[in-house]
Coordinates of N, CA and C in Angstrom, one line a residue:
Chain G
D949 N -172.8 -36.9 -49.1 CA -171.9 -36.3 -48.1 C -170.5 -36.7 -48.4
A950 N -169.5 -35.7 -48.2 CA -168.1 -36.0 -48.6 C -167.4 -36.7 -47.5
G951 N -168.0 -37.0 -46.4 CA -167.4 -37.7 -45.3 C -166.5 -36.8 -44.5
V952 N -165.7 -37.3 -43.6 CA -164.8 -36.6 -42.8 C -163.5 -36.2 -43.7
I953 N -163.2 -35.0 -43.7 CA -162.1 -34.6 -44.6 C -160.9 -34.1 -43.7
Q954 N -159.8 -34.7 -44.0 CA -158.6 -34.3 -43.3 C -157.5 -33.8 -44.3
S955 N -156.7 -32.8 -43.8 CA -155.7 -32.3 -44.6 C -154.5 -31.9 -43.7
P956 N -153.3 -32.0 -44.2 CA -152.9 -32.7 -45.5 C -153.0 -34.2 -45.4
R957 N -152.8 -34.9 -46.5 CA -152.8 -36.4 -46.4 C -151.4 -36.8 -45.9
H958 N -150.4 -36.1 -46.3 CA -149.0 -36.4 -45.9 C -148.3 -35.2 -45.5
E959 N -147.5 -35.3 -44.5 CA -146.7 -34.1 -44.0 C -145.4 -34.6 -43.6
V960 N -144.4 -34.0 -44.1 CA -143.0 -34.3 -43.7 C -142.4 -33.0 -43.2
T961 N -141.9 -33.0 -42.0 CA -141.4 -31.8 -41.4 C -140.1 -32.1 -40.6
E962 N -139.4 -31.1 -40.4 CA -138.1 -31.2 -39.6 C -138.4 -31.1 -38.1
M963 N -137.7 -31.8 -37.3 CA -137.8 -31.7 -35.9 C -137.7 -30.2 -35.4
G964 N -138.6 -29.9 -34.5 CA -138.7 -28.5 -34.0 C -139.7 -27.6 -34.7
Q965 N -140.1 -28.0 -35.9 CA -141.1 -27.2 -36.6 C -142.5 -27.4 -36.0
E966 N -143.3 -26.4 -36.3 CA -144.8 -26.5 -35.9 C -145.5 -27.2 -37.0
V967 N -146.4 -28.1 -36.6 CA -147.3 -28.9 -37.5 C -148.7 -28.6 -37.2
T968 N -149.5 -28.4 -38.2 CA -151.0 -28.2 -38.0 C -151.7 -29.2 -38.9
L969 N -152.5 -30.0 -38.2 CA -153.4 -31.0 -39.0 C -154.8 -30.5 -38.9
R970 N -155.6 -30.7 -40.0 CA -156.9 -30.1 -40.1 C -158.0 -31.2 -40.3
C971 N -159.2 -30.9 -39.8 CA -160.3 -31.8 -39.9 C -161.6 -31.1 -40.1
K972 N -162.4 -31.6 -41.1 CA -163.7 -31.1 -41.3 C -164.7 -32.3 -41.0
P973 N -165.5 -32.2 -40.0 CA -166.3 -33.4 -39.7 C -167.5 -33.4 -40.6
I974 N -168.3 -34.5 -40.5 CA -169.5 -34.5 -41.3 C -170.5 -33.5 -40.7
S975 N -171.2 -32.8 -41.6 CA -172.1 -31.8 -41.2 C -173.2 -32.4 -40.3
G976 N -173.4 -31.7 -39.2 CA -174.5 -32.2 -38.3 C -174.0 -33.1 -37.2
H977 N -172.8 -33.7 -37.3 CA -172.2 -34.5 -36.3 C -171.8 -33.6 -35.1
D978 N -172.1 -34.1 -33.9 CA -171.8 -33.3 -32.7 C -170.6 -33.8 -31.9
Y979 N -170.0 -34.9 -32.3 CA -168.8 -35.4 -31.7 C -167.7 -35.4 -32.7
L980 N -166.5 -35.0 -32.2 CA -165.3 -35.1 -33.0 C -164.1 -35.7 -32.2
F981 N -163.4 -36.6 -32.8 CA -162.4 -37.4 -32.1 C -161.1 -37.2 -32.9
W982 N -160.0 -37.1 -32.2 CA -158.6 -37.2 -32.8 C -158.0 -38.5 -32.2
Y983 N -157.5 -39.4 -33.2 CA -156.8 -40.6 -32.8 C -155.4 -40.5 -33.5
R984 N -154.5 -41.3 -32.9 CA -153.2 -41.4 -33.4 C -152.9 -42.9 -33.6
Q985 N -152.3 -43.3 -34.7 CA -152.0 -44.7 -34.9 C -150.5 -44.9 -35.1
T986 N -149.9 -45.8 -34.3 CA -148.5 -46.2 -34.5 C -148.4 -47.7 -34.4
M987 N -147.4 -48.2 -34.9 CA -147.2 -49.7 -34.8 C -147.1 -50.1 -33.3
M988 N -146.4 -49.3 -32.5 CA -146.1 -49.7 -31.1 C -147.4 -49.6 -30.3
R989 N -148.2 -48.6 -30.5 CA -149.3 -48.3 -29.5 C -150.7 -48.5 -30.1
G990 N -150.7 -48.8 -31.4 CA -152.0 -49.0 -32.1 C -152.8 -47.7 -32.2
L991 N -154.1 -47.8 -32.1 CA -154.9 -46.6 -32.2 C -155.3 -46.1 -30.8
E992 N -154.9 -44.9 -30.6 CA -155.1 -44.3 -29.2 C -155.8 -42.9 -29.4
L993 N -156.8 -42.7 -28.5 CA -157.5 -41.4 -28.5 C -156.6 -40.3 -27.9
L994 N -156.6 -39.2 -28.6 CA -155.9 -38.1 -28.1 C -156.8 -37.1 -27.4
I995 N -157.9 -36.8 -28.0 CA -158.8 -35.8 -27.5 C -160.2 -35.9 -28.2
Y996 N -161.3 -35.6 -27.5 CA -162.5 -35.5 -28.2 C -163.3 -34.3 -27.8
F997 N -164.2 -33.8 -28.7 CA -165.0 -32.7 -28.5 C -166.5 -33.1 -28.6
N998 N -167.3 -32.4 -27.9 CA -168.8 -32.5 -28.0 C -169.3 -31.1 -28.2
N999 N -170.0 -30.8 -29.3 CA -170.5 -29.5 -29.6 C -169.4 -28.4 -29.4
N1000 N -168.3 -28.7 -30.0 CA -167.1 -27.9 -30.1 C -166.3 -27.7 -28.8
V1001 N -166.8 -28.3 -27.7 CA -166.1 -28.2 -26.4 C -165.3 -29.4 -26.2
P1002 N -164.0 -29.2 -25.8 CA -163.1 -30.3 -25.5 C -163.6 -31.0 -24.2
I1003 N -163.8 -32.3 -24.3 CA -164.4 -33.1 -23.2 C -163.3 -33.9 -22.4
D1004 N -162.5 -34.5 -23.2 CA -161.4 -35.3 -22.6 C -160.2 -35.2 -23.4
D1005 N -159.1 -34.6 -22.8 CA -157.9 -34.5 -23.5 C -156.8 -35.3 -22.8
S1006 N -157.2 -36.2 -22.0 CA -156.2 -37.0 -21.2 C -155.3 -37.8 -22.1
G1007 N -155.6 -38.0 -23.3 CA -154.7 -38.8 -24.2 C -153.7 -37.9 -24.9
M1008 N -153.8 -36.6 -24.8 CA -152.8 -35.7 -25.4 C -151.4 -36.0 -24.7
P1009 N -150.4 -36.4 -25.5 CA -149.2 -36.9 -24.9 C -148.5 -35.8 -24.0
E1010 N -148.5 -34.6 -24.4 CA -147.7 -33.6 -23.6 C -148.1 -32.2 -24.1
D1011 N -147.6 -31.2 -23.4 CA -148.0 -29.9 -23.7 C -147.6 -29.4 -25.2
R1012 N -146.8 -30.2 -25.8 CA -146.5 -29.8 -27.2 C -147.7 -30.0 -28.1
F1013 N -148.7 -30.7 -27.7 CA -149.9 -31.0 -28.5 C -151.0 -30.1 -28.0
S1014 N -151.8 -29.5 -29.0 CA -153.0 -28.8 -28.6 C -154.0 -29.0 -29.7
A1015 N -155.3 -28.9 -29.4 CA -156.3 -29.1 -30.3 C -157.4 -28.0 -30.1
K1016 N -158.0 -27.6 -31.2 CA -159.1 -26.6 -31.1 C -160.2 -27.0 -32.0
M1017 N -161.4 -26.5 -31.6 CA -162.5 -26.7 -32.5 C -163.3 -25.3 -32.5
P1018 N -162.9 -24.4 -33.3 CA -163.5 -23.0 -33.2 C -165.0 -23.0 -33.7
N1019 N -165.4 -24.0 -34.5 CA -166.8 -24.1 -34.9 C -167.1 -25.5 -35.2
A1020 N -168.4 -25.7 -35.6 CA -168.8 -27.1 -35.7 C -168.3 -27.8 -37.0
S1021 N -167.6 -27.0 -37.9 CA -167.2 -27.6 -39.1 C -165.7 -27.7 -39.3
F1022 N -164.9 -27.4 -38.2 CA -163.5 -27.3 -38.3 C -162.8 -27.6 -37.0
S1023 N -161.7 -28.4 -37.1 CA -160.9 -28.7 -35.9 C -159.4 -28.8 -36.4
T1024 N -158.5 -28.4 -35.5 CA -157.1 -28.5 -35.7 C -156.4 -29.2 -34.6
L1025 N -155.4 -29.9 -35.0 CA -154.5 -30.5 -34.0 C -153.1 -30.0 -34.3
K1026 N -152.5 -29.3 -33.3 CA -151.2 -28.7 -33.5 C -150.1 -29.3 -32.7
I1027 N -149.0 -29.5 -33.3 CA -147.8 -30.0 -32.5 C -146.7 -28.9 -32.6
Q1028 N -146.2 -28.5 -31.5 CA -145.2 -27.4 -31.5 C -144.4 -27.5 -30.2
P1029 N -143.1 -27.8 -30.3 CA -142.3 -28.2 -31.5 C -142.5 -29.7 -31.8
S1030 N -142.4 -30.1 -33.0 CA -142.5 -31.5 -33.4 C -141.2 -32.3 -33.1
E1031 N -141.4 -33.6 -32.8 CA -140.3 -34.5 -32.5 C -140.4 -35.7 -33.4
P1032 N -139.3 -36.4 -33.6 CA -139.4 -37.7 -34.5 C -140.4 -38.7 -33.9
R1033 N -140.5 -38.7 -32.6 CA -141.5 -39.7 -32.0 C -142.9 -39.4 -32.2
D1034 N -143.2 -38.2 -32.8 CA -144.6 -37.8 -33.1 C -145.0 -38.4 -34.5
S1035 N -144.0 -39.0 -35.2 CA -144.4 -39.6 -36.5 C -145.4 -40.7 -36.3
A1036 N -146.5 -40.6 -37.0 CA -147.6 -41.5 -36.9 C -148.7 -41.1 -37.9
V1037 N -149.8 -41.9 -38.0 CA -150.9 -41.5 -38.8 C -151.9 -40.9 -37.8
Y1038 N -152.4 -39.7 -38.1 CA -153.4 -39.0 -37.2 C -154.7 -39.1 -37.9
F1039 N -155.7 -39.6 -37.2 CA -157.1 -39.7 -37.7 C -158.0 -38.8 -37.0
C1040 N -158.9 -38.3 -37.7 CA -160.0 -37.5 -37.2 C -161.3 -38.4 -37.5
A1041 N -162.2 -38.4 -36.5 CA -163.5 -39.1 -36.7 C -164.6 -38.2 -36.2
S1042 N -165.8 -38.4 -36.7 CA -167.0 -37.7 -36.1 C -168.1 -38.7 -36.0
S1043 N -169.1 -38.3 -35.1 CA -170.3 -39.1 -34.9 C -171.4 -38.2 -34.5
L1044 N -172.6 -38.8 -34.8 CA -173.8 -38.1 -34.3 C -174.3 -38.7 -33.0
G1045 N -174.0 -38.1 -31.9 CA -174.2 -38.7 -30.6 C -173.1 -39.6 -30.3
A1046 N -173.0 -40.0 -29.0 CA -171.9 -40.8 -28.5 C -172.2 -42.3 -28.7
K1047 N -173.5 -42.6 -29.0 CA -173.8 -44.0 -29.2 C -174.2 -44.3 -30.6
N1048 N -173.5 -43.8 -31.5 CA -173.6 -44.1 -33.0 C -172.3 -44.4 -33.6
G1049 N -172.3 -44.9 -34.8 CA -171.1 -45.3 -35.4 C -170.2 -44.0 -35.7
Y1050 N -168.9 -44.3 -35.6 CA -167.9 -43.2 -36.0 C -167.6 -43.3 -37.5
T1051 N -167.4 -42.2 -38.1 CA -166.9 -42.1 -39.5 C -165.5 -41.5 -39.4
F1052 N -164.5 -42.2 -39.9 CA -163.1 -41.7 -39.9 C -162.8 -41.0 -41.2
G1053 N -161.9 -40.1 -41.1 CA -161.3 -39.5 -42.2 C -160.2 -40.4 -42.7
S1054 N -159.5 -40.0 -43.8 CA -158.5 -40.8 -44.4 C -157.1 -40.7 -43.7
G1055 N -157.0 -39.8 -42.8 CA -155.8 -39.7 -42.0 C -154.8 -38.8 -42.5
T1056 N -153.9 -38.4 -41.7 CA -152.7 -37.6 -42.1 C -151.5 -38.4 -41.6
R1057 N -150.6 -38.7 -42.6 CA -149.4 -39.4 -42.2 C -148.3 -38.4 -42.0
L1058 N -147.9 -38.3 -40.7 CA -146.9 -37.3 -40.3 C -145.6 -38.0 -40.1
T1059 N -144.6 -37.4 -40.8 CA -143.2 -37.9 -40.6 C -142.3 -36.7 -40.1
V1060 N -141.7 -36.9 -39.0 CA -140.8 -35.8 -38.5 C -139.4 -36.3 -38.5
V1061 N -138.6 -35.6 -39.3 CA -137.2 -36.1 -39.5 C -136.2 -35.2 -38.7
Chain V
G1034 N -159.3 -48.0 -17.6 CA -160.2 -48.0 -18.7 C -160.5 -49.5 -19.2
I1035 N -161.3 -49.6 -20.1 CA -161.7 -50.9 -20.6 C -160.6 -51.6 -21.4
Q1036 N -160.4 -52.9 -21.1 CA -159.4 -53.7 -21.8 C -160.1 -54.5 -22.9
V1037 N -159.4 -54.5 -24.1 CA -159.9 -55.2 -25.3 C -158.9 -56.2 -25.7
E1038 N -159.4 -57.4 -26.0 CA -158.5 -58.5 -26.5 C -159.2 -59.1 -27.7
Q1039 N -158.4 -59.1 -28.8 CA -158.9 -59.7 -30.1 C -158.1 -60.9 -30.5
S1040 N -158.9 -61.9 -31.0 CA -158.2 -63.1 -31.5 C -158.9 -63.6 -32.8
P1041 N -158.1 -64.3 -33.6 CA -156.7 -64.5 -33.5 C -156.0 -63.2 -34.0
P1042 N -154.7 -63.0 -33.7 CA -154.0 -61.8 -34.1 C -153.8 -61.8 -35.6
D1043 N -153.6 -63.0 -36.2 CA -153.4 -63.1 -37.6 C -154.2 -64.3 -38.2
L1044 N -154.7 -64.1 -39.4 CA -155.5 -65.2 -40.0 C -155.3 -65.2 -41.5
I1045 N -155.0 -66.3 -42.1 CA -154.8 -66.5 -43.5 C -155.9 -67.4 -44.0
L1046 N -156.6 -67.0 -45.0 CA -157.7 -67.8 -45.6 C -157.6 -67.9 -47.1
Q1047 N -158.2 -69.0 -47.6 CA -158.3 -69.1 -49.0 C -159.6 -68.4 -49.4
E1048 N -159.6 -67.8 -50.5 CA -160.9 -67.1 -51.0 C -162.0 -68.1 -51.0
G1049 N -163.2 -67.6 -50.5 CA -164.3 -68.5 -50.4 C -164.6 -69.1 -49.0
A1050 N -163.5 -69.0 -48.2 CA -163.6 -69.6 -46.8 C -164.4 -68.7 -45.9
N1051 N -164.9 -69.2 -44.8 CA -165.6 -68.5 -43.8 C -164.6 -68.3 -42.6
S1052 N -164.9 -67.3 -41.8 CA -164.1 -67.0 -40.6 C -164.9 -66.3 -39.5
T1053 N -164.4 -66.5 -38.3 CA -164.9 -65.8 -37.1 C -163.8 -65.1 -36.3
L1054 N -164.0 -63.9 -36.1 CA -163.1 -63.1 -35.3 C -163.7 -62.8 -34.0
R1055 N -162.9 -62.8 -32.9 CA -163.5 -62.6 -31.6 C -162.9 -61.4 -30.9
C1056 N -163.7 -60.8 -30.1 CA -163.3 -59.6 -29.3 C -163.9 -59.8 -27.9
N1057 N -163.0 -59.9 -26.9 CA -163.3 -59.9 -25.5 C -163.1 -58.6 -24.9
F1058 N -163.9 -58.1 -24.0 CA -163.7 -56.9 -23.3 C -164.0 -57.0 -21.8
S1059 N -163.4 -56.1 -21.1 CA -163.3 -56.3 -19.6 C -164.4 -55.7 -18.8
D1060 N -165.3 -54.9 -19.4 CA -166.3 -54.2 -18.7 C -167.6 -54.1 -19.4
S1061 N -168.6 -53.7 -18.8 CA -169.9 -53.5 -19.5 C -169.7 -52.4 -20.5
V1062 N -170.4 -52.5 -21.6 CA -170.3 -51.5 -22.7 C -171.6 -50.9 -23.0
N1063 N -171.5 -49.6 -23.5 CA -172.7 -49.0 -24.0 C -172.5 -48.7 -25.5
N1064 N -171.4 -49.0 -26.0 CA -171.1 -48.8 -27.4 C -170.1 -49.9 -27.8
L1065 N -170.2 -50.4 -29.0 CA -169.2 -51.3 -29.5 C -169.3 -51.2 -31.1
Q1066 N -168.1 -51.1 -31.7 CA -168.1 -50.9 -33.1 C -167.0 -51.9 -33.7
W1067 N -167.2 -52.3 -34.9 CA -166.2 -53.1 -35.6 C -165.8 -52.2 -36.8
F1068 N -164.5 -52.2 -37.1 CA -163.9 -51.5 -38.2 C -163.0 -52.4 -39.0
H1069 N -163.0 -52.0 -40.3 CA -162.0 -52.7 -41.2 C -161.0 -51.6 -41.7
Q1070 N -159.7 -51.9 -41.5 CA -158.7 -51.0 -42.0 C -158.1 -51.7 -43.3
N1071 N -158.4 -51.1 -44.4 CA -157.9 -51.7 -45.6 C -156.4 -51.5 -45.9
P1072 N -155.9 -52.1 -46.8 CA -154.4 -52.0 -47.0 C -154.0 -50.6 -47.3
W1073 N -154.8 -49.7 -47.7 CA -154.5 -48.3 -47.9 C -154.6 -47.5 -46.7
G1074 N -155.0 -48.1 -45.6 CA -155.0 -47.4 -44.3 C -156.4 -46.8 -43.9
Q1075 N -157.4 -46.9 -44.8 CA -158.7 -46.3 -44.5 C -159.4 -47.2 -43.4
L1076 N -160.0 -46.5 -42.5 CA -160.8 -47.2 -41.4 C -162.3 -47.1 -41.8
I1077 N -162.9 -48.2 -42.0 CA -164.3 -48.2 -42.5 C -165.1 -48.9 -41.3
N1078 N -166.2 -48.2 -41.0 CA -167.1 -48.7 -39.9 C -167.9 -49.8 -40.5
L1079 N -167.9 -50.9 -39.9 CA -168.7 -52.1 -40.3 C -170.0 -52.2 -39.6
F1080 N -169.9 -52.1 -38.3 CA -171.1 -52.3 -37.4 C -171.0 -51.4 -36.2
Y1081 N -172.1 -50.9 -35.8 CA -172.4 -50.4 -34.5 C -173.2 -51.4 -33.7
I1082 N -172.7 -52.1 -32.7 CA -173.4 -53.3 -32.2 C -173.1 -53.5 -30.7
P1083 N -173.7 -52.6 -29.8 CA -173.4 -52.8 -28.4 C -174.1 -54.1 -27.8
S1084 N -175.1 -54.6 -28.6 CA -175.7 -55.8 -28.2 C -176.5 -56.4 -29.4
G1085 N -176.8 -57.7 -29.3 CA -177.6 -58.3 -30.4 C -176.8 -58.7 -31.6
T1086 N -177.5 -58.9 -32.7 CA -176.9 -59.4 -33.9 C -177.3 -58.5 -35.1
K1087 N -176.4 -58.3 -36.0 CA -176.6 -57.5 -37.2 C -176.0 -58.2 -38.4
Q1088 N -176.5 -58.0 -39.5 CA -175.9 -58.6 -40.7 C -175.9 -57.5 -41.8
N1089 N -174.8 -57.6 -42.6 CA -174.7 -56.7 -43.8 C -174.0 -57.5 -44.8
G1090 N -174.8 -58.0 -45.7 CA -174.2 -58.8 -46.8 C -173.5 -60.1 -46.3
R1091 N -172.2 -60.2 -46.6 CA -171.5 -61.4 -46.2 C -171.0 -61.3 -44.8
L1092 N -171.1 -60.1 -44.2 CA -170.6 -59.9 -42.8 C -171.8 -59.9 -41.8
S1093 N -171.5 -60.4 -40.7 CA -172.5 -60.3 -39.6 C -171.7 -60.2 -38.3
A1094 N -172.4 -59.6 -37.3 CA -171.7 -59.5 -36.0 C -172.7 -59.8 -34.9
T1095 N -172.2 -60.3 -33.8 CA -173.0 -60.6 -32.6 C -172.3 -60.1 -31.4
T1096 N -172.9 -59.4 -30.5 CA -172.4 -59.0 -29.2 C -173.2 -59.6 -28.1
V1097 N -172.6 -60.3 -27.2 CA -173.2 -60.8 -26.0 C -172.7 -60.0 -24.8
A1098 N -173.3 -58.9 -24.6 CA -172.8 -57.9 -23.6 C -172.7 -58.5 -22.2
T1099 N -173.6 -59.4 -21.8 CA -173.6 -59.9 -20.5 C -172.3 -60.8 -20.3
E1100 N -171.8 -61.4 -21.4 CA -170.7 -62.3 -21.3 C -169.4 -61.6 -21.8
R1101 N -169.6 -60.3 -22.2 CA -168.4 -59.4 -22.6 C -167.6 -60.0 -23.7
Y1102 N -168.3 -60.3 -24.8 CA -167.6 -60.6 -26.0 C -168.5 -60.2 -27.2
S1103 N -167.7 -60.1 -28.4 CA -168.4 -59.8 -29.6 C -167.7 -60.7 -30.7
L1104 N -168.5 -61.1 -31.7 CA -167.9 -61.9 -32.8 C -168.3 -61.2 -34.1
L1105 N -167.3 -61.3 -35.0 CA -167.5 -60.8 -36.4 C -167.4 -62.1 -37.3
Y1106 N -168.4 -62.3 -38.1 CA -168.4 -63.4 -39.0 C -168.2 -62.9 -40.5
I1107 N -167.3 -63.5 -41.2 CA -167.1 -63.2 -42.6 C -167.3 -64.5 -43.3
S1108 N -168.3 -64.5 -44.2 CA -168.6 -65.6 -45.0 C -168.1 -65.4 -46.5
S1109 N -167.8 -66.5 -47.1 CA -167.4 -66.5 -48.5 C -166.4 -65.4 -48.8
S1110 N -165.3 -65.4 -48.0 CA -164.3 -64.3 -48.0 C -163.8 -64.1 -49.4
Q1111 N -163.4 -62.8 -49.7 CA -162.9 -62.3 -50.9 C -161.6 -61.6 -50.6
T1112 N -160.7 -61.5 -51.7 CA -159.4 -60.9 -51.5 C -159.6 -59.4 -51.0
T1113 N -160.7 -58.8 -51.3 CA -160.9 -57.4 -50.9 C -161.2 -57.3 -49.4
D1114 N -161.5 -58.5 -48.7 CA -161.7 -58.5 -47.3 C -160.4 -58.4 -46.5
S1115 N -159.3 -58.5 -47.2 CA -158.0 -58.4 -46.5 C -157.8 -57.1 -45.8
G1116 N -157.1 -57.1 -44.7 CA -156.8 -55.9 -43.9 C -156.9 -56.2 -42.5
V1117 N -157.0 -55.2 -41.7 CA -157.0 -55.4 -40.2 C -158.4 -55.1 -39.7
Y1118 N -159.0 -56.0 -38.9 CA -160.3 -55.8 -38.3 C -160.1 -55.4 -36.8
F1119 N -160.7 -54.3 -36.5 CA -160.6 -53.8 -35.1 C -162.0 -53.8 -34.5
C1120 N -162.0 -54.2 -33.2 CA -163.1 -54.1 -32.3 C -162.9 -52.9 -31.4
A1121 N -163.9 -52.1 -31.2 CA -163.7 -50.9 -30.3 C -164.9 -50.7 -29.5
P1122 N -164.9 -51.1 -28.2 CA -166.0 -50.8 -27.3 C -165.7 -49.5 -26.5
S1123 N -166.8 -49.1 -25.9 CA -166.6 -48.0 -24.9 C -167.5 -48.4 -23.7
G1124 N -167.0 -48.1 -22.5 CA -167.7 -48.3 -21.3 C -168.4 -47.1 -20.8
S1125 N -168.0 -46.7 -19.6 CA -168.6 -45.5 -19.0 C -168.1 -44.3 -19.6
A1126 N -166.9 -44.4 -20.2 CA -166.3 -43.2 -20.9 C -167.0 -43.2 -22.3
R1127 N -167.0 -42.1 -22.9 CA -167.7 -41.9 -24.2 C -166.9 -42.5 -25.3
Q1128 N -165.6 -42.4 -25.2 CA -164.8 -42.7 -26.4 C -164.5 -44.2 -26.5
L1129 N -164.3 -44.6 -27.8 CA -164.0 -46.0 -28.1 C -162.5 -46.3 -27.7
T1130 N -162.3 -47.5 -27.3 CA -161.0 -48.0 -27.1 C -160.8 -49.2 -28.1
F1131 N -159.7 -49.1 -28.8 CA -159.5 -50.0 -29.9 C -158.6 -51.2 -29.4
G1132 N -159.0 -52.4 -29.9 CA -158.2 -53.5 -29.7 C -157.0 -53.5 -30.6
S1133 N -156.1 -54.5 -30.5 CA -154.9 -54.5 -31.3 C -155.2 -55.1 -32.7
G1134 N -156.4 -55.6 -33.0 CA -156.8 -56.0 -34.3 C -156.5 -57.4 -34.7
T1135 N -157.2 -57.9 -35.7 CA -156.9 -59.2 -36.4 C -156.5 -58.9 -37.8
Q1136 N -155.3 -59.3 -38.1 CA -154.8 -59.1 -39.5 C -155.3 -60.3 -40.4
L1137 N -156.1 -60.0 -41.3 CA -156.7 -61.0 -42.2 C -156.1 -60.9 -43.6
T1138 N -155.6 -62.0 -44.1 CA -155.1 -62.1 -45.5 C -156.0 -63.2 -46.2
V1139 N -156.6 -62.8 -47.3 CA -157.4 -63.7 -48.1 C -156.6 -63.9 -49.4
L1140 N -156.3 -65.2 -49.6 CA -155.5 -65.5 -50.8 C -156.4 -65.9 -51.9
P1141 N -156.0 -65.5 -53.2 CA -156.8 -65.9 -54.3 C -156.8 -67.4 -54.7

């Protein structure tokens, strides 16, 4: 298995631009999570899906953030418009069931200038 | 939500030494995982351990759910063990909450 695949690995964009981060979970996993990691706030959950349905998006910082999971093998996290404070590493993780280990992707390092 | 406290925040060891990392949590849990974030930023799942004891090579973990803590043991540490170790429990909510981590440095 190729694991959880995220793209791009690095993204540098200008303030105000739209950014789209992509995630392919492990085949067969029914939970997908988006986390953000910063020095100040550590690892924090943004949103998670179960069977492609968003279950809890209370961690999404504001309306500029949106996430979709159109099918079991693909999810996107979009920021529009981006701001410098959005700079962070964004991780996607998947799991089989809620009571099993998570597998994380390699992350996308986003820099907004 | 559940509160997570990890100790120590920083730990420096000589290669070959043993160590114990602690995680205290504020509520009953139905899921608890330990992760290692290596110096390249990758998050690797070490254990899924909501209760009991597990071992994997030089690493082992114990969770005493009734007393709300978990321990990660690293024996005969190697330089490749360096990085940040995170404890992440979940309570009634499904999602994991991450502690602030223990930064481990193993010196050759």
